[in-house]
């Protein structure tokens, strides 16, 4: 089996997380608060998000959110690639 590059997987996961984050920002800006709440209530199986949806997020908070999202998903990608490579070692194969 081929080894996965943990660095490339980290960057790919991190950038994917950032794209989702930006998509959410655009989505909320287009839909407005009422429709955003409706969407997430349906998406989260009826969980009432009315009190936690904040439409007034500053640019600074968004920038920190993008950075935190990238780091979180990069760590997840790194972990997946590393664990995959460890589990692909011959002694683990059946």
CSV table of C-alpha atoms in Angstrom, one decimal:
chain,number,residue,atom,x,y,z
A,1,UNK,CA,0.0,0.0,0.0
A,2,UNK,CA,1.1,3.5,-0.6
A,3,UNK,CA,1.9,5.9,2.2
A,4,UNK,CA,-0.1,9.1,2.6
A,5,UNK,CA,1.7,12.3,3.0
A,6,UNK,CA,0.7,13.7,6.4
A,7,UNK,CA,1.7,17.2,5.3
A,8,UNK,CA,-0.3,17.2,2.1
A,9,UNK,CA,-3.3,15.6,3.9
A,10,UNK,CA,-3.1,18.3,6.7
A,11,UNK,CA,-3.1,21.1,4.2
A,12,UNK,CA,-5.9,19.5,2.1
A,13,UNK,CA,-8.1,19.0,5.2
A,14,UNK,CA,-7.3,22.5,6.5
A,15,UNK,CA,-8.2,24.2,3.2
A,16,UNK,CA,-11.4,22.1,3.0
A,17,UNK,CA,-12.4,23.3,6.4
A,18,UNK,CA,-11.7,26.9,5.5
A,19,UNK,CA,-13.8,26.5,2.3
A,20,UNK,CA,-16.7,25.2,4.4
A,21,UNK,CA,-16.2,28.1,6.9
A,22,UNK,CA,-16.3,30.7,4.1
A,23,UNK,CA,-19.3,28.9,2.6
A,24,UNK,CA,-21.1,29.2,5.9
A,25,UNK,CA,-20.4,32.9,6.1
A,26,UNK,CA,-21.7,33.5,2.5
A,27,UNK,CA,-24.7,31.2,3.2
A,28,UNK,CA,-25.7,33.2,6.4
A,29,UNK,CA,-25.2,36.5,4.6
A,30,UNK,CA,-27.5,35.5,1.8
A,31,UNK,CA,-30.2,33.8,3.9
A,32,UNK,CA,-30.5,36.2,6.8
A,33,UNK,CA,-31.1,35.3,10.4
A,34,UNK,CA,-34.6,33.8,10.2
A,35,UNK,CA,-33.8,31.4,7.3
A,36,UNK,CA,-30.4,30.5,8.7
A,37,UNK,CA,-32.1,29.5,12.0
A,38,UNK,CA,-34.6,27.4,10.0
A,39,UNK,CA,-31.8,25.7,8.0
A,40,UNK,CA,-29.8,24.8,11.0
A,41,UNK,CA,-32.8,23.7,13.0
A,42,UNK,CA,-33.6,21.2,10.1
A,43,UNK,CA,-29.9,20.3,9.6
A,44,UNK,CA,-29.4,19.5,13.3
A,45,UNK,CA,-32.6,17.3,13.6
A,46,UNK,CA,-34.8,19.9,15.3
A,47,UNK,CA,-32.3,21.3,17.7
A,48,UNK,CA,-33.4,24.9,18.3
A,49,UNK,CA,-30.5,27.2,17.2
A,50,UNK,CA,-32.4,30.4,17.7
A,51,UNK,CA,-30.5,31.5,20.8
A,52,UNK,CA,-27.0,30.5,19.4
A,53,UNK,CA,-27.1,31.9,15.9
A,54,UNK,CA,-25.2,35.2,15.9
A,55,UNK,CA,-25.4,37.2,12.7
A,56,UNK,CA,-23.2,40.1,14.0
A,57,UNK,CA,-19.7,38.5,13.9
A,58,UNK,CA,-16.8,40.9,13.5
A,59,UNK,CA,-14.2,40.6,10.8
A,60,UNK,CA,-11.6,39.9,13.6
A,61,UNK,CA,-13.7,37.0,14.9
A,62,UNK,CA,-14.1,35.6,11.4
A,63,UNK,CA,-10.4,35.8,10.8
A,64,UNK,CA,-9.7,33.9,14.1
A,65,UNK,CA,-12.4,31.4,13.1
A,66,UNK,CA,-10.8,30.8,9.8
A,67,UNK,CA,-7.4,30.3,11.5
A,68,UNK,CA,-8.8,28.0,14.2
A,69,UNK,CA,-10.8,26.0,11.6
A,70,UNK,CA,-7.7,25.5,9.5
A,71,UNK,CA,-5.6,24.3,12.4
A,72,UNK,CA,-8.3,22.0,13.7
A,73,UNK,CA,-8.9,20.3,10.3
A,74,UNK,CA,-5.2,20.2,9.5
A,75,UNK,CA,-4.6,18.3,12.8
A,76,UNK,CA,-7.4,15.9,11.9
A,77,UNK,CA,-5.9,15.4,8.4
A,78,UNK,CA,-2.5,14.8,9.9
A,79,UNK,CA,-3.9,12.3,12.4
A,80,UNK,CA,-5.8,10.4,9.7
A,81,UNK,CA,-2.7,10.2,7.4
A,82,UNK,CA,-0.4,9.2,10.3
A,83,UNK,CA,-2.8,6.5,11.6
A,84,UNK,CA,-3.4,5.2,8.1
A,85,UNK,CA,0.4,4.9,7.6
A,86,UNK,CA,0.9,3.1,10.9
A,87,UNK,CA,-2.0,0.7,10.3
A,88,UNK,CA,-0.6,0.0,6.8
A,89,UNK,CA,2.6,-1.5,8.2
A,90,UNK,CA,2.9,-5.2,7.2
A,91,UNK,CA,2.7,-6.5,10.7
A,92,UNK,CA,-0.8,-5.1,11.0
A,93,UNK,CA,-2.0,-6.7,7.9
A,94,UNK,CA,-4.0,-9.9,8.2
